[in-house]
Coordinates of C-alpha atoms in Angstrom, one line a residue:
Chain N
M1 CA -53.5 -18.8 24.4
L2 CA -53.0 -18.8 28.1
S3 CA -51.9 -22.5 28.0
T4 CA -49.5 -21.8 25.2
R5 CA -47.8 -19.1 27.1
F6 CA -47.6 -21.3 30.1
V7 CA -46.1 -24.1 28.1
Y8 CA -43.5 -21.8 26.5
A9 CA -42.7 -19.8 29.6
C10 CA -40.0 -21.9 31.1
V11 CA -38.3 -23.4 28.1
S12 CA -34.8 -22.1 27.4
V13 CA -32.1 -24.1 25.7
Y14 CA -28.4 -23.3 26.3
Y15 CA -25.7 -24.1 23.9
P16 CA -22.1 -23.6 24.8
V17 CA -19.8 -21.6 22.5
S18 CA -16.1 -21.4 23.0
V19 CA -14.0 -18.8 21.1
E20 CA -10.3 -19.2 21.2
V21 CA -7.9 -16.8 19.7
Y22 CA -4.2 -17.1 19.0
P23 CA -3.1 -13.6 17.8
V24 CA -0.3 -13.6 15.3
E25 CA 2.3 -11.0 14.2
S26 CA 1.0 -9.3 11.1
P27 CA 1.9 -11.4 8.1
V28 CA 1.7 -8.4 5.8
I29 CA 3.7 -5.2 6.6
F30 CA 4.4 -1.8 5.0
L31 CA 7.9 -0.7 4.0
D32 CA 9.3 2.8 3.1
P33 CA 10.1 2.9 -0.6
G34 CA 13.2 4.9 0.2
R35 CA 12.5 7.7 -2.3
S36 CA 13.6 11.3 -1.7
D37 CA 10.2 12.6 -2.9
V38 CA 8.2 10.3 -0.6
A39 CA 8.2 10.6 3.2
V40 CA 6.8 7.6 5.1
S41 CA 5.9 7.3 8.8
L42 CA 5.2 3.7 9.7
G43 CA 3.4 2.6 12.9
P44 CA 5.3 0.5 15.5
N45 CA 4.3 -2.7 13.8
S46 CA 4.5 -1.4 10.3
V47 CA 0.8 -2.0 9.8
S48 CA -0.2 1.7 9.4
A49 CA 1.4 4.4 7.3
D50 CA 1.3 8.1 6.9
V51 CA 2.7 8.9 3.4
T52 CA 3.6 12.3 2.1
V53 CA 4.2 12.5 -1.6
Y54 CA 6.1 15.5 -2.8
A55 CA 4.7 16.3 -6.2
S56 CA 7.3 18.1 -8.2
N57 CA 7.2 20.3 -11.3
V58 CA 10.7 19.1 -12.2
V59 CA 11.0 16.4 -14.8
D60 CA 14.2 14.7 -15.7
M61 CA 14.3 14.4 -19.5
L62 CA 17.5 12.4 -20.4
N63 CA 18.2 8.7 -20.4
N64 CA 21.7 7.7 -19.4
P65 CA 22.7 11.2 -18.3
D66 CA 26.0 9.9 -16.8
F67 CA 27.2 7.7 -19.7
Y68 CA 27.9 5.2 -17.0
S69 CA 28.0 2.0 -19.0
G70 CA 27.8 3.2 -22.6
L71 CA 26.4 5.6 -25.1
D72 CA 23.0 4.1 -24.7
Y73 CA 20.2 6.5 -25.9
W74 CA 22.9 8.9 -27.2
F75 CA 23.6 9.5 -30.9
C76 CA 26.2 11.4 -32.8
D77 CA 26.2 13.7 -35.8
P78 CA 29.9 13.7 -36.6
G79 CA 31.9 16.5 -38.3
D80 CA 34.6 16.2 -40.9
Y81 CA 37.2 15.1 -38.5
L82 CA 35.4 14.8 -35.2
S83 CA 33.3 11.9 -34.1
C84 CA 31.7 10.5 -30.9
Y85 CA 33.0 7.7 -28.7
W86 CA 32.6 6.3 -25.2
L87 CA 35.3 5.9 -22.7
S88 CA 34.8 3.4 -19.9
G89 CA 36.6 5.7 -17.4
D90 CA 38.6 8.8 -17.0
A91 CA 40.5 10.5 -14.3
G92 CA 38.1 12.7 -12.3
A93 CA 35.0 11.2 -13.9
S94 CA 32.2 9.4 -12.1
G95 CA 32.3 6.6 -14.6
G96 CA 32.1 6.3 -18.3
V97 CA 32.2 9.5 -20.4
G98 CA 31.0 10.6 -23.7
D99 CA 33.8 11.8 -26.0
I100 CA 33.9 14.0 -29.1
Y101 CA 37.3 13.3 -30.5
G102 CA 39.3 13.5 -33.7
Y103 CA 42.4 14.6 -35.5
V104 CA 41.6 18.0 -37.0
E105 CA 43.6 18.6 -40.1
V106 CA 44.4 22.2 -41.3
A107 CA 44.7 22.2 -45.0
N108 CA 45.0 26.0 -45.4
I109 CA 45.3 28.5 -42.6
Y110 CA 42.5 27.3 -40.4
T111 CA 39.8 24.6 -40.1
V112 CA 36.5 24.7 -38.3
D113 CA 34.9 21.4 -37.3
D114 CA 32.1 20.4 -35.0
A115 CA 30.1 17.4 -33.9
Y116 CA 26.9 16.8 -31.9
L117 CA 26.1 14.4 -29.1
L118 CA 22.3 14.2 -29.1
Q119 CA 19.3 12.4 -27.8
F120 CA 15.6 12.3 -28.6
I121 CA 13.3 13.7 -26.0
R122 CA 9.6 13.9 -25.8
M123 CA 8.2 17.0 -24.0
P124 CA 6.0 16.5 -20.9
S125 CA 2.3 16.6 -21.5
S126 CA 2.1 19.5 -19.1
P127 CA 3.3 22.9 -20.5
V128 CA 7.0 23.6 -19.7
V129 CA 7.8 26.9 -18.0
G130 CA 11.5 26.5 -17.7
G131 CA 14.4 24.2 -17.7
V132 CA 18.0 23.7 -16.7
V133 CA 21.0 21.9 -18.2
N134 CA 23.6 20.7 -15.8
I135 CA 26.7 19.5 -17.5
V136 CA 30.1 18.2 -16.4
Y137 CA 32.7 18.5 -19.1
K138 CA 36.3 19.2 -20.0
L139 CA 38.3 20.0 -23.1
Y140 CA 41.0 17.4 -22.6
D141 CA 43.1 18.1 -25.7
A142 CA 43.3 20.6 -28.5
P143 CA 45.8 21.6 -31.2
Y144 CA 48.4 24.2 -30.5
I145 CA 46.3 27.2 -31.7
Y146 CA 42.6 26.8 -31.3
S147 CA 39.4 28.5 -30.2
S148 CA 36.6 26.3 -28.9
Y149 CA 33.2 26.4 -27.3
F150 CA 30.1 24.2 -26.8
T151 CA 26.4 24.9 -26.8
V152 CA 23.3 23.0 -25.7
G153 CA 20.0 23.2 -27.4
F154 CA 17.0 21.7 -29.0
Y155 CA 16.2 20.8 -32.6
D156 CA 12.8 20.3 -34.1
P157 CA 13.3 17.7 -36.8
Q158 CA 9.9 18.5 -38.3
D159 CA 10.2 22.3 -38.6
G160 CA 13.9 22.7 -38.6
L161 CA 13.7 25.1 -35.6
V162 CA 16.7 25.3 -33.4
W163 CA 17.0 26.6 -29.8
E164 CA 20.6 27.0 -29.0
S165 CA 22.4 28.5 -26.0
V166 CA 25.2 30.9 -26.2
G167 CA 28.6 29.2 -26.3
V168 CA 30.5 28.1 -23.3
V169 CA 34.2 28.9 -24.1
L170 CA 36.5 26.0 -23.6
S171 CA 40.2 25.8 -22.7
V172 CA 42.3 22.7 -22.2
S173 CA 42.1 21.3 -18.7
D174 CA 42.7 18.0 -16.9
A175 CA 39.9 18.7 -14.5
Y176 CA 36.2 18.4 -15.2
K177 CA 34.1 21.5 -14.8
S178 CA 30.5 21.8 -13.9
T179 CA 28.1 24.4 -15.4
S180 CA 24.4 25.0 -15.1
I181 CA 22.6 26.6 -18.0
S182 CA 19.1 28.0 -17.7
V183 CA 16.9 27.0 -20.6
D184 CA 14.5 29.3 -22.4
V185 CA 11.8 26.8 -23.5
S186 CA 9.3 29.2 -24.9
G187 CA 7.9 27.7 -28.1
L188 CA 8.6 24.1 -27.1
E189 CA 5.3 22.4 -27.4
P190 CA 4.0 19.9 -24.9
G191 CA 4.0 16.3 -26.0
R192 CA 6.2 17.0 -29.1
E193 CA 9.4 15.2 -29.9
Y194 CA 12.6 17.2 -30.1
I195 CA 16.3 16.5 -30.3
F196 CA 18.5 17.7 -27.4
F197 CA 22.0 18.3 -28.4
I198 CA 25.5 19.1 -27.1
H199 CA 27.3 20.9 -29.9
F200 CA 31.1 21.0 -29.7
V201 CA 32.9 23.5 -32.1
I202 CA 36.6 24.1 -32.6
L203 CA 38.5 26.4 -34.7
V204 CA 42.0 25.1 -35.4
T205 CA 44.7 27.5 -36.8
L206 CA 47.9 26.6 -38.7
W207 CA 48.7 23.3 -37.1
S208 CA 46.7 20.2 -37.2
G209 CA 46.1 18.2 -34.0
Y210 CA 43.8 16.2 -31.8
A211 CA 40.7 17.7 -30.3
D212 CA 39.1 15.9 -27.4
F213 CA 36.0 17.1 -25.6
R214 CA 34.6 14.9 -22.9
V215 CA 31.3 14.9 -21.1
D216 CA 31.0 13.1 -17.8
Y217 CA 27.4 14.0 -17.0
V218 CA 24.6 16.0 -18.6
Q219 CA 21.2 16.5 -17.0
L220 CA 18.2 18.2 -18.6
T221 CA 15.4 19.0 -16.3
F222 CA 12.2 20.9 -17.2
N223 CA 9.9 22.8 -14.8
T224 CA 6.3 22.0 -15.8
Q225 CA 3.3 24.2 -15.2
E226 CA 1.7 21.3 -13.3
Y227 CA 3.2 19.4 -10.4
S228 CA 3.4 15.7 -10.9
F229 CA 4.5 12.5 -9.3
S230 CA 4.7 9.0 -10.7
G231 CA 6.1 6.2 -8.6
I232 CA 5.9 4.0 -5.6
G233 CA 4.2 5.6 -2.6
L234 CA 4.5 2.6 -0.2
K235 CA 5.9 -0.9 -0.4
V236 CA 4.1 -4.0 0.9
N237 CA 5.8 -7.2 2.1
V238 CA 4.3 -10.6 2.9
T239 CA 6.3 -12.1 5.8
S240 CA 4.3 -15.3 6.4
G241 CA 1.5 -17.4 5.0
G242 CA -0.2 -16.3 1.8
P243 CA -1.0 -15.8 -0.9
Y244 CA -3.2 -12.9 0.2
Y245 CA -5.6 -10.9 -1.9
T246 CA -5.4 -7.1 -1.6
R247 CA -7.3 -4.1 -2.6
L248 CA -7.4 -0.4 -1.7
V249 CA -10.4 1.5 -0.7
L250 CA -10.7 5.3 -0.5
R251 CA -12.5 6.2 2.7
G252 CA -11.9 9.9 3.1
W253 CA -10.5 12.9 1.2
D254 CA -9.8 16.6 1.2
L255 CA -8.7 17.4 -2.3
D256 CA -7.3 20.2 -4.3
P257 CA -9.7 21.0 -7.2
S258 CA -6.9 20.6 -9.7
L259 CA -5.8 17.1 -8.6
D260 CA -5.9 14.3 -11.1
C261 CA -4.7 11.1 -9.5
N262 CA -4.7 7.3 -10.1
I263 CA -3.8 5.0 -7.3
T264 CA -3.2 1.3 -8.0
F265 CA -1.7 -1.7 -6.3
I266 CA 1.0 -3.6 -8.2
N267 CA 2.3 -7.0 -7.2
R268 CA 5.9 -8.3 -7.9
D269 CA 4.6 -10.1 -11.0
L270 CA 3.6 -6.6 -12.2
T271 CA -0.1 -7.4 -12.1
E272 CA -1.7 -4.1 -11.6
S273 CA -5.2 -3.5 -10.1
T274 CA -7.7 -1.2 -11.6
P275 CA -7.2 2.3 -10.2
I276 CA -8.8 4.5 -7.6
V277 CA -9.4 7.5 -9.8
I278 CA -9.6 11.2 -8.8
K279 CA -10.4 13.7 -11.6
D280 CA -10.4 17.4 -11.1
G281 CA -10.4 17.0 -7.4
A282 CA -13.3 14.7 -7.2
P283 CA -13.2 10.9 -6.6
V284 CA -14.5 8.9 -9.6
S285 CA -13.6 5.4 -8.5
L286 CA -13.3 4.6 -4.8
D287 CA -11.6 1.3 -4.8
T288 CA -9.2 -0.9 -6.7
S289 CA -9.7 -4.4 -8.0
E290 CA -8.1 -7.4 -6.2
V291 CA -4.5 -8.4 -6.7
D292 CA -2.8 -11.3 -5.1
I293 CA 0.5 -11.0 -3.1
S294 CA 2.9 -13.6 -1.8
I295 CA 6.2 -13.8 -0.1
A296 CA 8.9 -12.2 -2.3
P297 CA 12.5 -13.3 -2.6
A298 CA 15.0 -11.7 -0.3
G299 CA 15.7 -8.1 -1.3
Y300 CA 12.3 -7.7 -3.2
S301 CA 9.0 -6.5 -2.0
S302 CA 5.7 -8.3 -2.6
G303 CA 3.9 -5.3 -4.0
W304 CA 3.5 -1.6 -3.8
I305 CA 1.0 1.2 -3.9
Y306 CA 1.7 3.2 -7.0
L307 CA 0.6 6.8 -7.6
V308 CA 0.4 8.8 -10.8
L309 CA -0.8 12.3 -10.3
S310 CA -0.7 15.9 -11.5
K311 CA -2.0 19.1 -10.0
S312 CA -1.4 22.8 -10.2
D313 CA -0.9 23.6 -6.6
G314 CA -2.4 23.1 -3.1
V315 CA -2.3 20.2 -0.7
S316 CA -4.6 17.1 -0.9
R317 CA -5.2 14.5 1.7
L318 CA -6.5 11.0 1.2
T319 CA -7.6 8.4 3.7
L320 CA -7.3 4.8 2.5
E321 CA -7.8 1.3 3.7
F322 CA -5.3 -1.3 2.7
Q323 CA -7.3 -4.6 2.9
Y324 CA -6.1 -8.1 2.4
Y325 CA -7.9 -11.5 2.6
T326 CA -6.9 -15.0 2.9
V327 CA -9.5 -16.1 0.4
S328 CA -10.0 -14.4 -3.0
G329 CA -13.2 -12.4 -3.1
G330 CA -13.0 -11.1 0.5
G331 CA -13.4 -14.4 2.3
G332 CA -11.5 -16.0 5.2
A333 CA -9.7 -13.6 7.4
N334 CA -10.0 -10.0 6.2
V335 CA -7.5 -7.5 7.6
T336 CA -7.6 -3.8 7.3
Y337 CA -4.7 -1.3 7.7
P338 CA -5.1 2.5 7.7
V339 CA -3.1 4.5 5.2
T340 CA -3.1 8.3 4.8
I341 CA -1.6 10.0 1.8
V342 CA -0.8 13.7 1.7
I343 CA 0.1 15.1 -1.7
D344 CA 2.2 18.2 -1.1
P345 CA 3.7 20.1 -4.1
V346 CA 7.3 21.1 -3.9
D347 CA 8.5 24.0 -6.1
G348 CA 11.4 22.9 -8.1
S349 CA 11.7 26.0 -10.3
G350 CA 14.7 28.3 -10.2
G351 CA 17.3 25.9 -11.4
G352 CA 20.6 26.7 -12.8
E353 CA 22.7 29.8 -13.3
S354 CA 22.1 31.6 -16.5
L355 CA 25.2 32.2 -18.6
G356 CA 23.8 35.5 -19.9
G357 CA 22.4 36.1 -23.2
G358 CA 20.1 33.1 -22.8
Y359 CA 19.0 31.1 -25.7
T360 CA 18.6 32.2 -29.3
Q361 CA 15.8 30.8 -31.3
V362 CA 17.0 30.5 -34.9
I363 CA 16.0 28.8 -38.0
R364 CA 19.0 27.3 -39.8
D365 CA 20.2 24.1 -41.3
L366 CA 21.8 22.1 -38.6
E367 CA 23.1 19.7 -41.2
L368 CA 22.0 16.9 -39.0
N369 CA 21.9 13.9 -41.2
L370 CA 19.4 12.0 -39.1
T371 CA 19.4 8.9 -41.2
S372 CA 23.1 8.5 -40.5
I373 CA 22.9 8.8 -36.7
T374 CA 24.3 5.7 -35.1
I375 CA 25.5 4.6 -31.7
L376 CA 29.2 5.0 -31.9
G377 CA 32.0 2.8 -30.8
I378 CA 34.3 2.7 -27.8
R379 CA 37.6 4.5 -27.9
E380 CA 40.5 3.6 -25.7
V381 CA 41.5 6.2 -23.3
R382 CA 44.5 8.1 -24.5
M383 CA 46.6 9.1 -21.5
Chain O
M1 CA -41.0 -40.3 99.8
R2 CA -44.1 -41.3 98.0
S3 CA -44.8 -37.7 96.9
S4 CA -41.3 -37.5 95.4
L5 CA -41.7 -40.8 93.7
L6 CA -45.0 -39.6 92.3
R7 CA -43.4 -36.4 91.0
Y8 CA -40.7 -38.6 89.3
Y9 CA -43.4 -40.6 87.4
I10 CA -45.2 -37.5 86.4
I11 CA -42.0 -36.0 84.9
L12 CA -41.3 -39.2 83.0
L13 CA -44.8 -39.2 81.7
L14 CA -44.6 -35.6 80.5
L15 CA -41.2 -36.3 78.7
A16 CA -42.6 -39.3 77.1
S17 CA -45.6 -37.4 75.8
L18 CA -43.4 -34.6 74.5
V19 CA -41.3 -37.0 72.5
G20 CA -44.4 -38.6 71.2
V21 CA -45.7 -35.2 69.9
A22 CA -42.3 -34.4 68.1
F23 CA -42.3 -37.6 66.1
A24 CA -45.9 -37.6 65.2
S25 CA -45.5 -36.6 61.4
V26 CA -48.3 -36.6 58.8
F27 CA -47.2 -37.6 55.3
V28 CA -49.4 -36.9 52.3
Y29 CA -48.5 -38.4 49.0
Y30 CA -49.6 -36.7 45.6
P31 CA -48.7 -38.4 42.4
I32 CA -46.5 -36.4 40.0
E33 CA -45.7 -37.9 36.6
V34 CA -42.8 -36.5 34.6
S35 CA -42.7 -37.6 31.0
V36 CA -39.6 -36.8 29.1
S37 CA -39.6 -37.1 25.3
P38 CA -36.3 -35.8 24.1
V39 CA -36.3 -34.2 20.7
G40 CA -33.6 -33.3 18.3
P41 CA -32.4 -29.7 18.6
P42 CA -34.7 -27.5 16.6
V43 CA -32.0 -24.8 16.6
Y44 CA -28.5 -25.8 15.8
F45 CA -25.1 -24.7 14.8
E46 CA -23.6 -25.3 11.4
A47 CA -20.1 -24.5 10.0
G48 CA -20.0 -21.3 8.0
A49 CA -18.8 -20.7 4.5
N50 CA -15.3 -19.8 5.7
A51 CA -15.0 -22.5 8.3
G52 CA -11.8 -24.5 7.7
G53 CA -10.5 -21.8 5.3
G54 CA -7.2 -20.1 5.4
D55 CA -6.4 -17.9 8.4
L56 CA -3.5 -15.5 8.8
A57 CA 0.1 -16.7 8.7
G58 CA -0.7 -20.1 7.3
N59 CA -3.2 -21.0 10.0
T60 CA -6.8 -22.3 9.5
I61 CA -10.1 -20.9 10.7
G62 CA -11.0 -23.6 13.1
V63 CA -14.7 -24.4 13.6
T64 CA -15.9 -27.5 15.4
V65 CA -19.6 -28.0 15.7
G66 CA -20.9 -30.6 18.2
S67 CA -22.2 -33.8 16.8
N68 CA -25.8 -32.6 17.4
G69 CA -25.1 -29.0 16.5
A70 CA -25.6 -28.0 20.1
S71 CA -22.2 -26.7 20.8
L72 CA -19.6 -24.6 18.9
N73 CA -15.9 -24.2 19.2
V74 CA -14.1 -21.5 17.2
T75 CA -10.3 -20.9 16.8
L76 CA -9.1 -17.8 15.2
H77 CA -5.8 -16.0 14.5
P78 CA -6.3 -12.2 14.4
T79 CA -3.5 -9.7 14.1
Y80 CA -2.9 -6.0 14.7
Q81 CA -5.4 -3.4 13.4
K82 CA -8.8 -4.8 12.2
T83 CA -9.4 -8.4 11.5
Y84 CA -12.8 -9.6 10.3
Y85 CA -14.0 -13.2 9.9
K86 CA -17.1 -13.5 7.8
G87 CA -19.3 -16.6 7.8
V88 CA -17.5 -18.6 10.5
A89 CA -20.7 -20.4 11.6
K90 CA -24.4 -20.4 11.2
I91 CA -27.4 -20.7 13.5
T92 CA -30.2 -22.6 11.8
N93 CA -33.8 -23.0 12.9
S94 CA -35.2 -26.2 11.4
D95 CA -38.4 -26.0 13.4
S96 CA -41.8 -24.8 12.3
N97 CA -41.8 -22.4 15.2
A98 CA -39.8 -19.2 15.7
Y99 CA -37.4 -18.9 18.6
Y100 CA -36.0 -16.0 20.6
I101 CA -32.3 -15.9 20.6
T102 CA -30.1 -14.5 23.4
V103 CA -26.3 -14.6 23.5
R104 CA -24.8 -14.7 27.0
V105 CA -21.1 -14.0 27.5
V106 CA -20.1 -16.2 30.4
S107 CA -16.4 -15.4 30.5
T108 CA -14.5 -12.8 28.5
F109 CA -11.2 -12.4 26.8
L110 CA -8.8 -11.4 29.6
S111 CA -5.4 -11.3 27.8
L112 CA -6.1 -9.2 24.8
P113 CA -4.2 -5.8 24.9
S114 CA -5.9 -2.8 26.4
G115 CA -8.1 -1.1 23.9
S116 CA -8.8 -4.3 22.0
V117 CA -12.2 -4.9 20.6
A118 CA -13.7 -8.5 20.2
L119 CA -17.1 -8.9 18.8
L120 CA -19.3 -11.9 17.9
R121 CA -21.6 -10.6 15.2
I122 CA -24.8 -12.2 14.2
Y123 CA -26.3 -11.3 10.8
D124 CA -30.0 -12.1 10.3
G125 CA -30.0 -11.1 6.7
S126 CA -30.7 -7.5 7.2
S127 CA -29.1 -6.3 10.4
F128 CA -26.0 -7.0 12.5
Y129 CA -26.2 -7.7 16.2
N130 CA -22.9 -7.2 18.1
V131 CA -22.0 -9.3 21.1
D132 CA -19.0 -7.8 23.1
L133 CA -16.7 -10.6 24.0
T134 CA -14.8 -8.4 26.5
S135 CA -17.9 -7.9 28.7
T136 CA -20.1 -10.5 30.4
G137 CA -23.9 -10.2 30.1
D138 CA -26.8 -11.0 27.9
T139 CA -27.4 -9.6 24.4
T140 CA -30.9 -10.1 23.1
I141 CA -30.7 -10.8 19.4
G142 CA -34.3 -11.3 18.3
Q143 CA -36.5 -14.0 16.8
I144 CA -35.2 -16.5 14.4
S145 CA -38.1 -17.5 12.2
A146 CA -38.9 -21.0 11.2
G147 CA -36.5 -22.3 8.6
A148 CA -34.2 -19.3 8.9
S149 CA -30.4 -19.4 9.1
W150 CA -28.3 -16.6 10.6
R151 CA -24.6 -16.0 9.9
I152 CA -22.0 -15.7 12.7
D153 CA -19.0 -13.4 12.1
F154 CA -16.2 -12.2 14.3
Y155 CA -14.4 -8.9 14.5
F156 CA -11.2 -8.0 16.3
Y157 CA -9.3 -4.8 16.7
I158 CA -5.9 -5.1 18.3
P159 CA -4.0 -1.8 18.8
E160 CA -0.7 -1.5 16.9
G161 CA 2.3 -1.4 19.2
S162 CA 0.7 -3.6 21.9
T163 CA 2.1 -7.0 23.0
L164 CA 0.2 -9.9 21.6
P165 CA -0.8 -12.7 24.0
T166 CA -0.1 -16.2 23.1
S167 CA -3.7 -17.2 23.3
D168 CA -7.0 -16.1 24.9
S169 CA -10.5 -17.5 25.1
A170 CA -14.0 -16.4 25.8
S171 CA -17.0 -18.6 26.7
V172 CA -20.5 -17.9 25.4
Q173 CA -23.9 -19.4 25.6
L174 CA -26.4 -19.4 22.8
I175 CA -29.8 -19.4 24.4
Y176 CA -33.0 -19.9 22.6
S177 CA -36.6 -20.1 23.7
P178 CA -40.0 -20.0 22.2
S179 CA -40.9 -17.2 24.6
A180 CA -39.5 -13.7 24.8
E181 CA -38.8 -13.9 28.5
S182 CA -35.3 -13.3 29.7
P183 CA -33.4 -16.5 30.3
S184 CA -32.5 -17.4 33.8
S185 CA -29.1 -18.2 35.1
L186 CA -28.2 -21.8 35.2
P187 CA -27.7 -23.4 38.6

């Protein structure tokens, strides 16, 4: 024993190890998605991010609200003389306009005719507590003696129920007018499909003539009971090298008990990771699966962090790691950037100005012949 | 006259005797036999699973192991925030005896931005041992058992907003010994 210790006592072997580093500018950086409902504060090298997501209880319901390039998504239920068209432009309009137009003939003393511009909507899954219709319109032309108005409302094609506003009285004008109409949505069921309509009515007396009602813009927004957000929270761009393999890891949280949230990473090929899942204010899944990212063409981003969430109220805070590797599966160089996400509800209720009288909920035959609803043609602008 | 001549001879005689005493050395010769039987290195470096793999910005994780596994050169390309390199190299003990491992940082990174962290990490299969590459000194790792292989990783943290150096280097020694005694400094 003694001799063994003696033999070993003085033997040490020295191997040289040299470690050289050549630091590089970060080949993957964050970008602000440029949304009004997302505030992003990036670090000086864009490799850290503080993101505030403003969850809203306002939901836009209409496709093609400005009729910009056509009557896409809009349909028509024509009257006896009136029908629906699209104008590519109009003085004072922001672009294309929807047009209810026709030559109303008076066979006896008077004629009443009407037509509908309408669009299918599906109610949000969260209960709706209010809504607003913002509409930009004008009565461009009418026969010599007339009385005219329009309403907005909803039609339930299953039950025949109609929710219709009081009429907005029209007079001929070259200028577009803007009106906000508060919507009473009691009775509209979450998740159900309804028809939203703009109903133009005209009473023509004695002399026949052209009626021309134009809509430049119509927006229908609902205020939901829950606050929600669905969209890009943070963009990611590859600036050199790659492909890289990314994933998100939830490291810390301070959550509102009502928060339901999915966070995924989506690359420019629309490959989406499995989500980080938060249910009822508790994390269920703490990381995403791996998704590859590479340099994107100019003007595009390589990928983005995508959030879908809903909550009743209260602020939630998440601390995440954005990780990327040079080798799939976590090998090679493994880089970690910090990301914090604050989910802050913004109250969007209030909305437009009520016209008084509110909505009337009635059951009547709207005479909508749904089977005949078509996308109508383009009418030349009659100056 | 005679007495002064006599004194002169006496002085010469004394000087001669003094010189004689100074040069009168005694040499003793003991035989010492040094037998050297070089052996192949029982502990050696190997390239890790990620050696030669892709590094950031189109670079490569550079790992050069000496021809006898007795030296290691690593080239890495970290960036801002945290960069981790797993499985860059391995330490393998092919001997039937265990060895004590110490890592000595001889020279440190000098150009990395203030607040940076640079670690050489050794994983023995159950625990990590961190060697700070920004500070000189010895880190006792532990005993590598016969036939065992340990993983070498690297970790860097570079503060965002700092200026990156073009390059930097650190020099390290891997020291192994069959005894637990602290290794001495090399002359």
